[in-house]
XYZ file of C-alpha atoms in Angstrom:
336
model
C 99.200 71.463 106.788
C 99.800 68.804 104.288
C 100.943 70.459 101.791
C 103.233 72.556 104.382
C 104.232 69.197 105.862
C 105.803 67.988 102.214
C 106.986 71.177 101.334
C 108.809 71.187 105.106
C 110.327 67.728 104.324
C 110.852 68.324 100.789
C 113.987 71.343 101.640
C 115.506 69.132 104.380
C 115.792 66.608 101.902
C 117.118 68.963 99.279
C 119.321 70.728 102.435
C 120.672 66.827 102.912
C 121.185 66.364 99.662
C 123.263 69.621 99.013
C 125.459 69.064 101.845
C 126.561 65.258 101.483
C 127.095 66.545 97.270
C 129.696 68.956 99.076
C 131.509 66.321 100.976
C 134.977 66.780 100.428
C 136.675 63.422 98.541
C 139.615 62.132 96.753
C 140.637 58.987 94.419
C 145.368 58.668 94.052
C 146.156 55.644 91.607
C 149.955 55.237 91.577
C 150.842 53.605 88.374
C 155.131 52.699 87.188
C 156.444 50.358 85.199
C 155.435 46.207 85.620
C 158.842 45.666 85.845
C 162.085 47.297 87.027
C 166.192 46.685 86.816
C 167.113 48.034 89.519
C 165.752 49.909 92.352
C 167.781 53.073 90.946
C 165.174 53.339 88.160
C 161.970 52.764 90.070
C 159.966 55.979 89.097
C 156.482 55.630 89.957
C 153.568 58.172 89.069
C 150.446 58.951 91.462
C 146.800 60.837 90.705
C 145.393 62.805 92.664
C 141.762 63.299 91.554
C 139.565 65.387 93.206
C 135.988 63.381 92.893
C 133.977 65.888 94.570
C 132.024 68.909 94.070
C 133.664 71.476 94.885
C 137.014 72.904 94.648
C 139.403 71.434 96.927
C 142.923 73.251 98.074
C 145.465 70.869 99.442
C 148.719 71.255 101.364
C 151.884 69.968 99.873
C 152.392 68.300 102.979
C 155.458 66.572 102.934
C 154.212 62.855 103.058
C 151.426 63.619 101.044
C 151.738 62.053 97.344
C 151.615 65.694 96.212
C 154.958 66.287 97.366
C 157.741 64.738 95.492
C 160.683 64.558 98.656
C 162.241 61.558 99.642
C 159.372 61.158 102.692
C 157.283 58.387 103.901
C 154.380 58.647 100.896
C 154.422 55.358 100.219
C 153.976 51.907 102.345
C 155.555 49.093 99.704
C 155.335 45.576 100.497
C 157.414 42.629 99.461
C 154.947 39.463 97.985
C 156.221 37.867 101.157
C 154.941 40.237 103.593
C 158.661 41.984 104.120
C 157.731 46.051 104.583
C 160.156 48.499 102.640
C 162.136 49.635 105.639
C 161.756 53.805 105.235
C 164.713 55.732 105.309
C 164.371 59.088 104.042
C 163.634 62.246 105.508
C 161.422 63.384 107.783
C 159.722 67.412 107.875
C 158.732 69.832 110.677
C 156.074 70.759 108.833
C 153.292 73.233 110.635
C 150.238 73.724 108.492
C 148.984 77.129 109.395
C 152.339 77.995 108.190
C 152.004 76.435 105.153
C 148.282 78.179 105.145
C 149.885 81.189 105.651
C 152.689 80.905 102.977
C 149.572 80.603 100.084
C 149.627 79.324 96.566
C 153.163 78.297 97.406
C 152.301 75.574 99.854
C 149.012 74.035 97.773
C 147.138 72.777 95.293
C 143.645 73.505 94.273
C 142.012 71.251 92.339
C 138.249 71.914 90.715
C 135.260 69.286 90.431
C 136.792 66.286 88.649
C 140.009 67.852 88.471
C 143.557 65.182 88.508
C 146.860 65.937 88.957
C 149.839 63.641 88.246
C 152.843 63.894 90.147
C 156.292 61.769 89.065
C 157.962 60.942 92.166
C 161.385 62.051 91.323
C 163.434 65.360 91.875
C 166.695 67.215 89.967
C 169.273 68.220 91.965
C 171.537 70.359 89.819
C 172.211 68.131 86.495
C 171.355 65.008 88.379
C 167.662 62.997 88.815
C 166.540 61.326 92.075
C 164.494 59.276 92.137
C 162.758 59.413 95.695
C 161.255 56.062 96.332
C 164.332 54.216 96.002
C 166.009 57.513 97.918
C 163.524 56.551 100.879
C 163.279 52.843 100.883
C 165.633 49.807 101.321
C 164.706 47.193 99.375
C 166.118 43.882 101.022
C 165.316 41.527 97.961
C 164.204 40.938 94.441
C 160.524 40.034 93.953
C 157.354 41.586 93.713
C 156.301 44.573 95.438
C 153.336 46.431 95.950
C 153.223 49.590 96.272
C 150.643 51.941 98.500
C 150.715 55.654 98.448
C 149.610 57.542 101.707
C 146.580 58.384 101.333
C 146.110 61.237 103.643
C 145.845 64.314 102.481
C 144.761 68.133 104.170
C 142.428 70.325 102.842
C 141.707 73.798 104.321
C 138.371 74.823 105.103
C 136.313 78.030 105.060
C 137.669 78.747 107.852
C 141.505 78.307 106.969
C 141.549 75.571 108.881
C 144.030 71.824 107.631
C 141.564 69.512 108.025
C 141.955 65.468 107.352
C 141.128 64.169 104.295
C 141.428 60.275 103.256
C 141.712 59.242 99.444
C 140.097 55.489 98.018
C 143.129 54.355 97.198
C 144.646 51.968 94.112
C 148.186 50.341 94.312
C 150.671 49.425 92.119
C 152.771 46.298 91.793
C 156.024 46.045 90.764
C 158.706 43.264 90.581
C 161.809 44.449 90.780
C 165.400 42.544 89.715
C 168.960 43.577 90.373
C 169.962 46.514 92.000
C 168.211 46.627 95.445
C 170.217 49.395 96.957
C 170.944 53.042 96.716
C 174.755 54.589 97.055
C 174.075 57.251 100.414
C 176.645 60.088 101.459
C 178.690 58.778 104.678
C 177.985 59.857 108.313
C 180.562 62.777 109.611
C 180.347 64.116 112.799
C 181.300 68.308 111.878
C 178.727 70.325 110.642
C 178.974 70.315 106.465
C 177.174 73.268 104.446
C 176.122 72.772 100.646
C 174.805 75.455 98.683
C 175.465 77.723 101.034
C 176.116 81.282 100.662
C 178.880 82.874 103.230
C 176.216 84.983 105.151
C 173.630 81.805 105.632
C 176.810 80.004 106.651
C 177.259 81.884 109.749
C 173.916 82.102 110.281
C 173.681 78.562 110.312
C 176.866 78.427 112.357
C 175.561 79.979 114.976
C 172.580 78.321 114.947
C 174.445 74.995 115.516
C 176.258 76.278 118.469
C 173.229 77.469 120.223
C 171.249 74.238 119.388
C 174.540 72.280 121.238
C 174.721 74.772 123.754
C 170.714 73.443 124.077
C 171.753 70.134 123.716
C 174.453 70.634 127.058
C 172.297 72.438 129.383
C 169.406 69.970 128.703
C 171.904 67.007 129.185
C 173.225 68.921 132.999
C 169.612 69.289 133.511
C 168.573 65.240 132.795
C 171.475 64.551 135.229
C 170.161 66.474 137.825
C 167.127 66.231 138.353
C 164.420 63.779 138.469
C 161.288 62.832 136.581
C 159.159 64.814 139.276
C 160.374 68.581 137.870
C 158.002 70.478 136.189
C 159.784 70.877 133.182
C 160.118 67.071 133.200
C 156.782 66.170 133.725
C 155.715 69.506 131.217
C 157.151 67.512 127.704
C 157.211 63.890 129.279
C 155.382 62.982 131.482
C 157.247 59.721 132.331
C 161.179 59.111 133.507
C 162.423 58.250 130.306
C 166.206 59.335 131.120
C 168.557 57.610 129.150
C 165.712 57.761 125.917
C 165.898 61.728 125.614
C 170.290 61.594 126.973
C 170.168 59.624 123.907
C 168.702 62.287 121.401
C 170.256 65.353 123.126
C 173.601 64.707 122.836
C 175.325 65.440 119.375
C 177.231 63.297 118.946
C 177.169 63.873 115.203
C 176.586 66.706 113.454
C 174.700 67.391 110.004
C 175.280 68.251 106.358
C 173.149 71.916 105.929
C 171.795 71.543 101.948
C 170.093 75.211 101.521
C 167.220 74.497 99.210
C 163.584 76.069 97.164
C 162.277 73.107 96.662
C 159.936 73.343 100.150
C 158.897 74.756 102.544
C 159.698 72.749 104.842
C 162.732 71.933 107.189
C 163.741 68.120 106.877
C 166.223 65.486 107.837
C 167.470 62.597 107.068
C 168.361 59.748 108.926
C 171.733 59.476 107.397
C 172.351 63.234 108.531
C 171.730 65.723 106.167
C 169.194 68.937 106.383
C 167.638 70.274 103.754
C 166.375 73.527 104.770
C 164.314 76.508 103.065
C 166.230 79.550 101.892
C 164.013 81.309 104.120
C 164.771 79.506 107.202
C 165.318 81.655 110.350
C 168.285 81.227 112.664
C 166.486 79.331 115.137
C 168.777 76.992 117.464
C 165.458 74.898 118.411
C 164.570 73.316 114.658
C 168.521 71.854 114.878
C 167.455 70.148 117.872
C 163.995 69.039 116.316
C 165.831 67.477 113.385
C 168.929 66.329 114.542
C 167.095 64.332 116.758
C 165.601 62.023 114.115
C 168.584 61.109 113.444
C 169.252 57.136 114.582
C 172.377 58.843 116.085
C 170.593 60.297 118.296
C 167.020 58.871 119.096
C 164.911 58.316 115.290
C 162.072 60.530 117.120
C 159.140 60.671 114.962
C 156.433 63.311 114.008
C 153.853 62.277 115.979
C 152.310 65.828 117.254
C 153.658 69.192 116.429
C 152.856 72.755 118.892
C 154.022 73.025 122.498
C 150.198 73.555 123.360
C 149.883 69.591 121.063
C 153.280 67.876 122.618
C 151.922 69.060 126.072
C 148.653 67.080 125.559
C 150.666 63.840 124.217
C 153.484 64.097 127.170
C 149.988 63.515 129.699
C 148.260 61.132 126.995
C 150.582 58.544 125.966
C 153.818 59.668 127.370
C 155.231 56.634 125.490
C 155.322 58.798 122.599
C 156.064 61.876 123.418
C 159.850 60.697 124.457
C 159.832 59.963 120.657
C 158.518 63.030 119.854
C 160.539 65.236 117.933
C 159.011 68.650 118.951
C 159.035 67.649 122.728
C 162.640 67.246 122.881
C 162.983 71.149 120.989
C 160.619 72.346 123.566
C 162.024 70.564 126.558
C 165.760 71.499 125.087
C 164.690 75.498 124.699
C 162.732 75.452 127.887
C 160.808 78.881 126.725
C 158.291 79.465 129.360
C 161.223 78.433 131.696
C 160.972 76.181 133.790
C 162.793 74.616 137.054
């Protein structure tokens, strides 16, 4: 009897130890030059290490340090406590679709394996430093650069599960030039890197997006906050904010690229689209709402189900969530 109890206890302890050892874990370290003369020369590297005992398959999320896009990947703070303002792109990213894409959208790390990512990108013959593209620096001096430490690994059920890495920051002293030149904002749609057929598809999508926006704005001005359609996506009355986001004053520059598997928008008015992007007017509503002149929305949640839940639980966030604007404008399935 005593021997049986010992055996059972031993097996339970072994099972517990195996479960603990199988817990996914990561570390991330930011490195770079200690002193940089000019923000256009500011390059950092991130080293992501699998510190677990099993292979981890990680999504290349736009805001993950695995991605080279000028997204909100870092928190950059001056020695005085002032945080560099994020001015980069915001991406519509659906993990389930990325998982379906497979190896081109993920990074697999064996136990103990590391991957180093230098945060710059090459477009044609020009090298862009994504930190200087994505952030505005107000003054010279010492900056602390901390990477976003949230990753998503794919579990056995093919689900995206968040994981938080232990993080090591980088400190850099910045002198000289503090800004890079960004394109001047324009009021009509222009196209870069697009074939004629792609341009035609985008022209149609732009027209559809403008129709969505005009119809949604008309609806807002003729209905109250108690309508089913309004309550579904916004819950409380924020007509002025929504109307502002749905007024298409500034049309974007479209760039077709094979860099990413997501659609992204820069506050300055440029949309970056994967070459296989379908003709989708709703996506243009979503991304255009990110532009500061159209509302400056965020990506708090994705998908109709989560957008509806957000409207119920946190209407202040829902009114600033890009997907809520998209679904309100599309009105599919139709609501009164």
